Coordinates of C-alpha atoms in Angstrom, one line a residue:
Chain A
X1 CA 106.7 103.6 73.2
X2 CA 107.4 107.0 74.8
X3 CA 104.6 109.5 75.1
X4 CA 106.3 111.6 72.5
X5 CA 106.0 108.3 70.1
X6 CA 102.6 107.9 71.0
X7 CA 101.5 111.2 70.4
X8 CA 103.1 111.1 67.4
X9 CA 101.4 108.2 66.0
X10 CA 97.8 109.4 67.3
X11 CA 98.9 112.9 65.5
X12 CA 99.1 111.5 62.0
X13 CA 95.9 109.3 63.0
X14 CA 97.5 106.2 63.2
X15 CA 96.4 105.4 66.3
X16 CA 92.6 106.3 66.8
X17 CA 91.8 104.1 69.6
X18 CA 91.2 104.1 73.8
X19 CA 95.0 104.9 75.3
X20 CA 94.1 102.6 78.2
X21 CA 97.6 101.2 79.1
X22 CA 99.9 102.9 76.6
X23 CA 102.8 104.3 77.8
X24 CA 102.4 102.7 81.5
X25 CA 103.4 105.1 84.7
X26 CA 103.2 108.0 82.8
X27 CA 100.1 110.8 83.6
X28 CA 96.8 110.3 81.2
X29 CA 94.7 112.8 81.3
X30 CA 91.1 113.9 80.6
X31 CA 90.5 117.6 78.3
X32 CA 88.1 120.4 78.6
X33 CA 88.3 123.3 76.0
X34 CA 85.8 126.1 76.9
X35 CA 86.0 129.8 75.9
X36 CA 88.1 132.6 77.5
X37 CA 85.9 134.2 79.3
X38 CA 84.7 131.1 81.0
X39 CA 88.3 130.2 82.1
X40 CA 88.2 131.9 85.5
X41 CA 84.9 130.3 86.5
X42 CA 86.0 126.9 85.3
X43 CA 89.6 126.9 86.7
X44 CA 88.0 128.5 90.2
X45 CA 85.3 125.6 89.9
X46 CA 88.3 123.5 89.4
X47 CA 90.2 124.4 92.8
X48 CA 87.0 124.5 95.1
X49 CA 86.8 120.7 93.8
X50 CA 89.9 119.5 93.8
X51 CA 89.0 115.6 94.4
X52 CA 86.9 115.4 91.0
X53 CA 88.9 118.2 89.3
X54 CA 92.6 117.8 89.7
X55 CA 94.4 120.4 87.3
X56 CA 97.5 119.0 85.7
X57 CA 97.4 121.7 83.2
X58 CA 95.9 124.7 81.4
X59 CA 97.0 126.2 77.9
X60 CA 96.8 129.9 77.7
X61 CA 94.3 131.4 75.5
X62 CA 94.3 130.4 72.2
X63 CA 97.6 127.9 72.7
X64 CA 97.4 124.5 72.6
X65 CA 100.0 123.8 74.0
X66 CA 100.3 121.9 77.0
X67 CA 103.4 123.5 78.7
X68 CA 104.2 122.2 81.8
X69 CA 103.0 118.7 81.1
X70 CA 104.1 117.9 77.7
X71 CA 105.6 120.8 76.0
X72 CA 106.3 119.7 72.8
X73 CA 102.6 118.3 72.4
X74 CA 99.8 120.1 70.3
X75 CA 96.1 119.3 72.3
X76 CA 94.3 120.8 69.3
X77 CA 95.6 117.1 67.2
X78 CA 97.3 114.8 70.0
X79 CA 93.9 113.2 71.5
X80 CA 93.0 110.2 69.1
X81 CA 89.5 111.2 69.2
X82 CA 87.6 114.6 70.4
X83 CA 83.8 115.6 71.1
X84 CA 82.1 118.2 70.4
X85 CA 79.4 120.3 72.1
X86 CA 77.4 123.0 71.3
X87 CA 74.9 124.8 73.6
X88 CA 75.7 121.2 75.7
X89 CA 74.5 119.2 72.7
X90 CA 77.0 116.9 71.3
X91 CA 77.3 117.5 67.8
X92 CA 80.3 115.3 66.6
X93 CA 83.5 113.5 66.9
X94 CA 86.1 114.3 65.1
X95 CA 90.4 113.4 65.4
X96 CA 91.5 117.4 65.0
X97 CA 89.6 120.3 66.4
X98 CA 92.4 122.6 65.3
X99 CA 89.4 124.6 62.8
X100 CA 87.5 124.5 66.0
X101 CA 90.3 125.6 68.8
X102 CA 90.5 129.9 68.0
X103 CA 92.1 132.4 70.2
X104 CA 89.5 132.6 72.6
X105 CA 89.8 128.6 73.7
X106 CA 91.1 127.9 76.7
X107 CA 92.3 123.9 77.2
X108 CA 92.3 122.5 80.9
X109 CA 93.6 118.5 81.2
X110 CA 92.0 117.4 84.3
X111 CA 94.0 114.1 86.0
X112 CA 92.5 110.7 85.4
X113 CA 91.8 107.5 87.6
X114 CA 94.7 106.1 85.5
X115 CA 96.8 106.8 87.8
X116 CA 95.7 105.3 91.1
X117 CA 94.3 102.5 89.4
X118 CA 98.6 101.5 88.2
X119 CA 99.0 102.3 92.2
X120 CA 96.2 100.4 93.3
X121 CA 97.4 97.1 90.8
X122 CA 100.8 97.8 92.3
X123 CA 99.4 97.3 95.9
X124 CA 97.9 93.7 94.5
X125 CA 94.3 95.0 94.3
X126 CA 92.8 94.1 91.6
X127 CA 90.7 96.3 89.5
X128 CA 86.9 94.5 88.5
X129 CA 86.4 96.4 85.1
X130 CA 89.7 95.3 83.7
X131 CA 89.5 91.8 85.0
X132 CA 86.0 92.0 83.3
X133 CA 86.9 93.8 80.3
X134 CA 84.4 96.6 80.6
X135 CA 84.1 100.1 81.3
X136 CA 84.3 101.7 85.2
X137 CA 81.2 102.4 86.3
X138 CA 80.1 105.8 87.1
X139 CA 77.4 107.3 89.1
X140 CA 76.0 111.0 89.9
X141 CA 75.2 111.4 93.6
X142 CA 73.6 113.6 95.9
X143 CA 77.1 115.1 96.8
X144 CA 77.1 118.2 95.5
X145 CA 80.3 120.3 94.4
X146 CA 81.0 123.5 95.5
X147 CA 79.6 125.8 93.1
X148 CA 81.6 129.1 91.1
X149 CA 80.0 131.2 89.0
X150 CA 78.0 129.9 86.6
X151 CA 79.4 126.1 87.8
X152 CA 77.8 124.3 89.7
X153 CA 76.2 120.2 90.0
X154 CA 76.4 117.0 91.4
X155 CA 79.6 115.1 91.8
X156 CA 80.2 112.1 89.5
X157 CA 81.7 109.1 91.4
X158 CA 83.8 106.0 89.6
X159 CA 83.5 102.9 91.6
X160 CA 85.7 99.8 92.2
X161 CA 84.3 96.5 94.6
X162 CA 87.0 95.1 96.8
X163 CA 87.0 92.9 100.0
X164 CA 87.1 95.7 103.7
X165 CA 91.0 94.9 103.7
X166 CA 91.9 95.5 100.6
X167 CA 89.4 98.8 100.9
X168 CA 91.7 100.3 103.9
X169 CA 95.0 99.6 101.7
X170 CA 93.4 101.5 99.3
X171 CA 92.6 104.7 101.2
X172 CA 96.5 104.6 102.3
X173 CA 97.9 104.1 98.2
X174 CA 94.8 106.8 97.2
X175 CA 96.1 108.9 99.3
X176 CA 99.7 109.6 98.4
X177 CA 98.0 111.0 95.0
X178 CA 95.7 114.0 96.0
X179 CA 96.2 115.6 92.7
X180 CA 95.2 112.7 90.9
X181 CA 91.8 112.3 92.7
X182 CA 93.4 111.6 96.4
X183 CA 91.3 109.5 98.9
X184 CA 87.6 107.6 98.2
X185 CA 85.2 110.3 98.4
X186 CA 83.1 107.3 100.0
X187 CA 83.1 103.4 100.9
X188 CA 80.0 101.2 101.5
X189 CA 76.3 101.7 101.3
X190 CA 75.6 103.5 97.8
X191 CA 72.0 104.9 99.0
X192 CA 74.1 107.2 101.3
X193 CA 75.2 108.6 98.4
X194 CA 72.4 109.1 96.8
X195 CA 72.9 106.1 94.4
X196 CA 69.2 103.7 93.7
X197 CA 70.5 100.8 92.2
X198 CA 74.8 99.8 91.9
X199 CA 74.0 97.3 89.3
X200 CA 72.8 100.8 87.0
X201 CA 75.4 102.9 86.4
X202 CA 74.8 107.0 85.3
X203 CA 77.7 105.8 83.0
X204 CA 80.2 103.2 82.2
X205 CA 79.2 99.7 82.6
X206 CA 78.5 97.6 85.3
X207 CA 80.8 95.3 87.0
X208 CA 80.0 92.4 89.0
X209 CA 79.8 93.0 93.3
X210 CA 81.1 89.5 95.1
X211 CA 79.9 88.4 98.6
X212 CA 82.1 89.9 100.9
X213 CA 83.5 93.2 98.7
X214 CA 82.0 96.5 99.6
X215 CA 82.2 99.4 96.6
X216 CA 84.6 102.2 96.8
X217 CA 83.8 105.0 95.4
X218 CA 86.0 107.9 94.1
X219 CA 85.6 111.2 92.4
X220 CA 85.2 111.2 89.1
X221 CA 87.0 113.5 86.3
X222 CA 83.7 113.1 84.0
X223 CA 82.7 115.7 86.7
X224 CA 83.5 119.0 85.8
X225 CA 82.6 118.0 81.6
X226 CA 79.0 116.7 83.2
X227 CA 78.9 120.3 85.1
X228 CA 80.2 122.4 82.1
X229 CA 77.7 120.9 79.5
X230 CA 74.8 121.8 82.1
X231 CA 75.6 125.6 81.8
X232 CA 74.9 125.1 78.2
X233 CA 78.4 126.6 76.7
X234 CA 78.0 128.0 73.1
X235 CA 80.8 125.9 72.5
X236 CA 82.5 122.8 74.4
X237 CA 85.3 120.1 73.1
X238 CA 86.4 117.2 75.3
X239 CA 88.0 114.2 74.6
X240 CA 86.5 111.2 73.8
X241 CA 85.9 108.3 76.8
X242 CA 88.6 106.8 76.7
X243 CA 90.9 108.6 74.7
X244 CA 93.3 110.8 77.1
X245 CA 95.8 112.3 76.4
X246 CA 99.3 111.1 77.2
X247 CA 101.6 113.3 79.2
X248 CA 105.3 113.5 79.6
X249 CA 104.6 113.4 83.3
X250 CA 105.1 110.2 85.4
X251 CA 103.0 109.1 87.7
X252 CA 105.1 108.7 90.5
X253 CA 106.0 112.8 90.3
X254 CA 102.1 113.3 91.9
X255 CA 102.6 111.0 94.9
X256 CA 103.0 113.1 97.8
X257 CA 104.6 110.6 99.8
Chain B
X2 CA 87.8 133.7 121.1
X3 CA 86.3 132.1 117.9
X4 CA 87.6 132.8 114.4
X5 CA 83.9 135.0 114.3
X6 CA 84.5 137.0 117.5
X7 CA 87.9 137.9 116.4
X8 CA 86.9 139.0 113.0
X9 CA 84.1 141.2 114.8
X10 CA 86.6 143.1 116.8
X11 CA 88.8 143.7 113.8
X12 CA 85.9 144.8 111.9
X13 CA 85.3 147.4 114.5
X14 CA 89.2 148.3 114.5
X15 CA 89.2 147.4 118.3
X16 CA 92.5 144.7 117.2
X17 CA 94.7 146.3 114.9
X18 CA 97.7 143.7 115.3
X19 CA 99.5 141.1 114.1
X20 CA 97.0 137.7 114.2
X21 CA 99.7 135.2 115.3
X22 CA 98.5 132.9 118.0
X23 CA 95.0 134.0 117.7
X24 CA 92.3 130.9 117.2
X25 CA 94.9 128.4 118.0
X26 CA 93.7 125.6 115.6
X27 CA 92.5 127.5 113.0
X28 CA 93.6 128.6 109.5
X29 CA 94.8 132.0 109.0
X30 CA 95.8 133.1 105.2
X31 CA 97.6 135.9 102.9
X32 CA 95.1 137.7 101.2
X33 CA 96.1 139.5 97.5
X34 CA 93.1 141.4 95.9
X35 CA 93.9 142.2 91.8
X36 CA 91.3 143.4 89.1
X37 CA 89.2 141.3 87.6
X38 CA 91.2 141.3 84.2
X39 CA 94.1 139.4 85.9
X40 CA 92.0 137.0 88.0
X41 CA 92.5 133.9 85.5
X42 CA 96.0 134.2 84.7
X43 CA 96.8 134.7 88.4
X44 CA 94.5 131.7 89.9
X45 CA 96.5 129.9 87.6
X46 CA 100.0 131.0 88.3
X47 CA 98.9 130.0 91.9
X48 CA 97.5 126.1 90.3
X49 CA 100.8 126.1 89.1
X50 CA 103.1 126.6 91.8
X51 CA 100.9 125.5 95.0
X52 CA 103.8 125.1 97.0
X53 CA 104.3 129.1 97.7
X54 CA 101.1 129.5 96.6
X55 CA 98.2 127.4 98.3
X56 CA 94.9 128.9 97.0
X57 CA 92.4 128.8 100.3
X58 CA 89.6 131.2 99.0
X59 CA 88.5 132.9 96.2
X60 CA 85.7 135.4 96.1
X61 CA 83.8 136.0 93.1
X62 CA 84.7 139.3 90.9
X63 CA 83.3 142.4 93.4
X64 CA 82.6 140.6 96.2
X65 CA 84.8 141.0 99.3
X66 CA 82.6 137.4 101.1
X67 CA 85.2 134.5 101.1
X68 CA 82.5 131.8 100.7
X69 CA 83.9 128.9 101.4
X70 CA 86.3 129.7 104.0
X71 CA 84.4 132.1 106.4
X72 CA 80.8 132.9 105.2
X73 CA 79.9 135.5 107.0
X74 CA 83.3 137.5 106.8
X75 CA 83.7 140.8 104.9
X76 CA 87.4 141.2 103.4
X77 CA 86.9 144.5 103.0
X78 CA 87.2 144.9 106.4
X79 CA 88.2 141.8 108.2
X80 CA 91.9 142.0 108.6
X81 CA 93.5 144.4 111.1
X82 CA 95.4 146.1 108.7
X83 CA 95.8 146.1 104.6
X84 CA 98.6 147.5 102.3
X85 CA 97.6 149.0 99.1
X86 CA 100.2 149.2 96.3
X87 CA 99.6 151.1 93.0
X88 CA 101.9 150.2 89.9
X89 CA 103.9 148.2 92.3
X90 CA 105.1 150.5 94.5
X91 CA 103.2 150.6 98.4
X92 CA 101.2 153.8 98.9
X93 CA 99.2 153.4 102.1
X94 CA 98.5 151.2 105.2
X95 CA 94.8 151.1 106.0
X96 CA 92.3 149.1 108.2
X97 CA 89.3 149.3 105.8
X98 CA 88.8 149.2 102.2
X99 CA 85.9 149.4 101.0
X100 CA 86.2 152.0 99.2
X101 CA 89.2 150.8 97.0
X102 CA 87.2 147.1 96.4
X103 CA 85.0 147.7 93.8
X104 CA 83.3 145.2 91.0
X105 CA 86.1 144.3 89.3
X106 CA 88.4 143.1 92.4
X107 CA 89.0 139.4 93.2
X108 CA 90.3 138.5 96.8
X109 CA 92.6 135.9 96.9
X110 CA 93.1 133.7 100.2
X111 CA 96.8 132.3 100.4
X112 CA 97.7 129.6 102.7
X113 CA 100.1 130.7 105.2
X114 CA 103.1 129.0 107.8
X115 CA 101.1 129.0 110.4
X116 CA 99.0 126.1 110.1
X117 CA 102.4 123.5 109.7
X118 CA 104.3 125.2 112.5
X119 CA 101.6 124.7 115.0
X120 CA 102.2 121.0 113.8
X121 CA 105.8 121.3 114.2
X122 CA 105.0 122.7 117.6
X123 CA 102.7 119.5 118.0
X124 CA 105.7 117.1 117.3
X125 CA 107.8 118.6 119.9
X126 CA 109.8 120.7 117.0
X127 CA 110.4 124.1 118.5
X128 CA 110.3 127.1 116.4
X129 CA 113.3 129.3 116.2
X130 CA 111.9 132.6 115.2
X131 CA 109.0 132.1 117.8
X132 CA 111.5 131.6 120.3
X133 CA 113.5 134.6 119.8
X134 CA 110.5 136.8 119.2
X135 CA 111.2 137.4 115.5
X136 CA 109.6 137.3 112.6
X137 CA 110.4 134.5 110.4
X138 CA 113.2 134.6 108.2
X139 CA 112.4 135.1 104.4
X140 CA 114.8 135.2 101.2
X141 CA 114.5 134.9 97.9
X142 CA 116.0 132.1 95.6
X143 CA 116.9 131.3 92.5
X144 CA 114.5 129.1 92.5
X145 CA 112.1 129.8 89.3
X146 CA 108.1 129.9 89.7
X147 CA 106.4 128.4 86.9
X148 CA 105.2 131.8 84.7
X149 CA 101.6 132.0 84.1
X150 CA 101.1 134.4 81.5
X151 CA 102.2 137.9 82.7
X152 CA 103.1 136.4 86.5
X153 CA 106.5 135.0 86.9
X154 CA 109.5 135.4 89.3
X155 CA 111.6 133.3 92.1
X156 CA 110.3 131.4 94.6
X157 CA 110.5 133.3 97.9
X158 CA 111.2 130.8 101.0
X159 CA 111.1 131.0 104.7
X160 CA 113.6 128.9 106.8
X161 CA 113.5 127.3 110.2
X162 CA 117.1 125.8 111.8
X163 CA 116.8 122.5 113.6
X164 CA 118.7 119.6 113.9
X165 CA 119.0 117.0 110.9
X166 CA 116.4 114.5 113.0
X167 CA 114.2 116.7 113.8
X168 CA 114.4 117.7 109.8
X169 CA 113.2 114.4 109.0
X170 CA 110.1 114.5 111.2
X171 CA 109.5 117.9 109.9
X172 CA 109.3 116.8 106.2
X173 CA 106.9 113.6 107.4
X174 CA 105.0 116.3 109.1
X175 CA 104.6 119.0 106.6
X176 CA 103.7 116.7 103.5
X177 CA 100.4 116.0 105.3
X178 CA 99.3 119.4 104.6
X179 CA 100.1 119.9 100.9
X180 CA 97.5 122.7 100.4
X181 CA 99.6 124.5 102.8
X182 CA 103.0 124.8 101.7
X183 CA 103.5 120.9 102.3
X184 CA 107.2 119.9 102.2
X185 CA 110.1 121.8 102.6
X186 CA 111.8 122.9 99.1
X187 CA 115.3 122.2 100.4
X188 CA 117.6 121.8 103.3
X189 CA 120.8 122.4 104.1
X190 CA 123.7 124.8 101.4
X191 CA 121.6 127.9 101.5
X192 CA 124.0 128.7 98.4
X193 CA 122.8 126.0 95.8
X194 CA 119.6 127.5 96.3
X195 CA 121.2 130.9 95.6
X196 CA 121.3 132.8 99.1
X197 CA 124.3 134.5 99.8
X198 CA 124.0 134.6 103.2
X199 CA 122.0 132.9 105.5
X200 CA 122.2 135.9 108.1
X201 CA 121.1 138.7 105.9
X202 CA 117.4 137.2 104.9
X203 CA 115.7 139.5 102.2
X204 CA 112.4 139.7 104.5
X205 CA 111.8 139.5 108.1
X206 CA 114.6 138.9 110.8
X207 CA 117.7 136.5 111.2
X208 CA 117.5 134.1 113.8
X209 CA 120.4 131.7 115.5
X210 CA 121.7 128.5 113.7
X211 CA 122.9 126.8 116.6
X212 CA 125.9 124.2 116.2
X213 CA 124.7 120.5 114.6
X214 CA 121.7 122.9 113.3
X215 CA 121.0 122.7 109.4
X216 CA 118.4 125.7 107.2
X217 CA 115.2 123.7 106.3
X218 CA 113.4 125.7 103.5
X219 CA 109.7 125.9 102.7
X220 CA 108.0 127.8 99.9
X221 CA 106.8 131.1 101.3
X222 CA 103.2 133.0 100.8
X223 CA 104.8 135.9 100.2
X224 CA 105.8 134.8 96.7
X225 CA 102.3 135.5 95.0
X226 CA 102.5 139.3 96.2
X227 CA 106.3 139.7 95.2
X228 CA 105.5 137.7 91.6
X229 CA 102.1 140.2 91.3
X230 CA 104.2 143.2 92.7
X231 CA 106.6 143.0 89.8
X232 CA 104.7 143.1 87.1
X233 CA 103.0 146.2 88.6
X234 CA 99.0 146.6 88.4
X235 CA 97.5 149.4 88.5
X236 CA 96.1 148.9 92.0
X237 CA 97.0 145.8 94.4
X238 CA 95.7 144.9 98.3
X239 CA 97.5 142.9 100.5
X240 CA 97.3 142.2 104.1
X241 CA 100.1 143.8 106.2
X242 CA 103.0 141.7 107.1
X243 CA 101.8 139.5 110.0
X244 CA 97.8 141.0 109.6
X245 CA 96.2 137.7 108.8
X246 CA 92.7 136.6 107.5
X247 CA 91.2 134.2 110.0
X248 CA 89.4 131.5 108.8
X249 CA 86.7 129.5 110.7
X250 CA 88.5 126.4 108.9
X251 CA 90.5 124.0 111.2
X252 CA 94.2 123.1 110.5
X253 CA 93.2 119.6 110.4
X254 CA 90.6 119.9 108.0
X255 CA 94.0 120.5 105.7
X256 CA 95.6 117.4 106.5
X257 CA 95.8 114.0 103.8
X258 CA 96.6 112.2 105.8

């Protein structure tokens, strides 16, 4: 199925369910709706942290449409599943937020580890959560972000296990994708990063560590929703875990080499 | 002289000259300062075309202290010499202004050619303009920007001759430092990019094409001031041509890879 089909079906609620591998080697990404006159802050928060906040697009006020990423796509219905937030409360899920989404909202889709994950499988690394059927696990560390305005907090890392070797191969593939996340933000010892206990995510589940793997650690897109719901917004939608939003683009477009 | 030093003779008008090969090593940047109003929909024409427009610093609405990329600096007063235009059209040259900056002006920092011609340089890929004692030559294309709300125009390039080998090195080279202009745009038929003629650039000088020479193109900082120009705000500071920012961030702190 092409994007287009897929958005299509999750439109019409026919398809209300995690997009994990739909539409392979095309861009997934996460959502973040916040007020107008937040959309600076957010978007300059976004650019000082480029590793856990890649941009691959931003509506203008009160549009939701995605135009340089899938222009004939609607965010306000095209997500199979939404969250609200209110005063960084979640208050409900719901499958259209278009009552929700007035002229003041401002829709940012942030890249997802989707993308170097198809590289990384490419490469013949395998991926532990998929093997294992689970989520990625996620952590907050001691690294903070780069604060703007009224943003500010720790950095939220995913992490994957994989043998020294296979951990250098993956800095290289990483790499070519900056705008998708980029390089590791760390490899190795997780108390360096301000993490207690690997086997206890912050989020996600955990994924088993064999003898002789070291994790890898990336940025994580759950950052800048983890920072945004700590400034309390009066109002907040993201997308469910899970359920991205499918772009037009393709992967291979965001590989800088 | 350190990026500080040199920023403390500035600021005391003692070097009111062009920056170029001042703190070898270091990365100088375009500045554009715009009211507050268009802040959001100009950090985001920039997130949407980072090739001519590679965001290095953004100061918080009234303040003239690029945080991240020189801490102690002043914009207000920090570049040797500013232009100020009003409803697009250049009224004055000046060497301080404060008094213009007030709370509603955002500085933006703008990546600039130096940083991947000192790597030219590095690779042994001399530098055409330098070598003549020009400045580099600029035109602009028919290339579109992506429009962010009221910002939109052509892409404005710079080009450097050199030999179709050295070309190749020189895209390898530049796509290591995408936040800076990264790779070139195009090379070779000035005219499928829409430039008449290769010896009448639109900005700065001409320069020799020698024989077995082909135009290599990159995305020029000067497009974010030419796309703000035309749509004509009320009041706009820019650095003067050549009148850099200096940054106490390295060159290779820019690099992927």
């Amino acid at each position: 199925m092409t994007p287009q089909a897929i958005r299509e079906k999750i439109r019409a609620n026919e398809w209300v369910k995690p997009t994990s591998g739909l539409a392979p080697g095309y861009i997934q990404a996460n959502l973040a709706v916040l007020p107008k006159d937040l959309a600076f802050e957010f978007l300059l928060f976004c650019q000082r942290n480029p590793k856990p906040c890649p941009i691959i697009d931003v509506t203008m006020p009160g549009s939701g449409v995605p135009a340089l990423s899938a222009p004939d796509a609607e965010l306000r219905t095209d997500i199979p599943k939404y969250r609200v937030y209110r005063n960084g409360v979640f208050t409900e899920e719901i499958t259209d937020v278009s009552a929700l989404w007035d002229d003041s909202m401002v829709g940012f889709l942030i890249g997802c580890s989707f993308t170097f994950e198809e590289a990384l499988l490419k490469n013949g690394i395998q991926i532990r959560h998929m093997e294992e059927g689970r989520n990625v696990p996620m952590y907050k560390t001691n690294i903070p972000t780069v604060k703007a305005g009224r943003f500010e907090g720790p950095t939220v890392v995913s992490m994957r296990p994989m043998t020294e070797k296979e951990a250098i191969r993956a800095v290289q593939v990483t790499s070519r994708f900056p705008s998708v996340h980029g390089a590791p933000i760390h490899i190795g010892n997780p108390a360096a990063i301000g993490i207690e206990d690997i086997h206890s995510p912050d989020f996600g589940d955990s994924v088993t560590i064999k003898d002789g793997e070291i994790p890898v650690f990336w940025a994580c897109g759950v950052t800048p929703q983890a920072v945004a719901m700590h400034m309390k917004p009066e109002i907040m939608i993201t997308h469910a875990p899970g359920h991205m939003f499918v772009t037009d683009l393709k992967n291979e477009q965001f590989s800088i080499l």
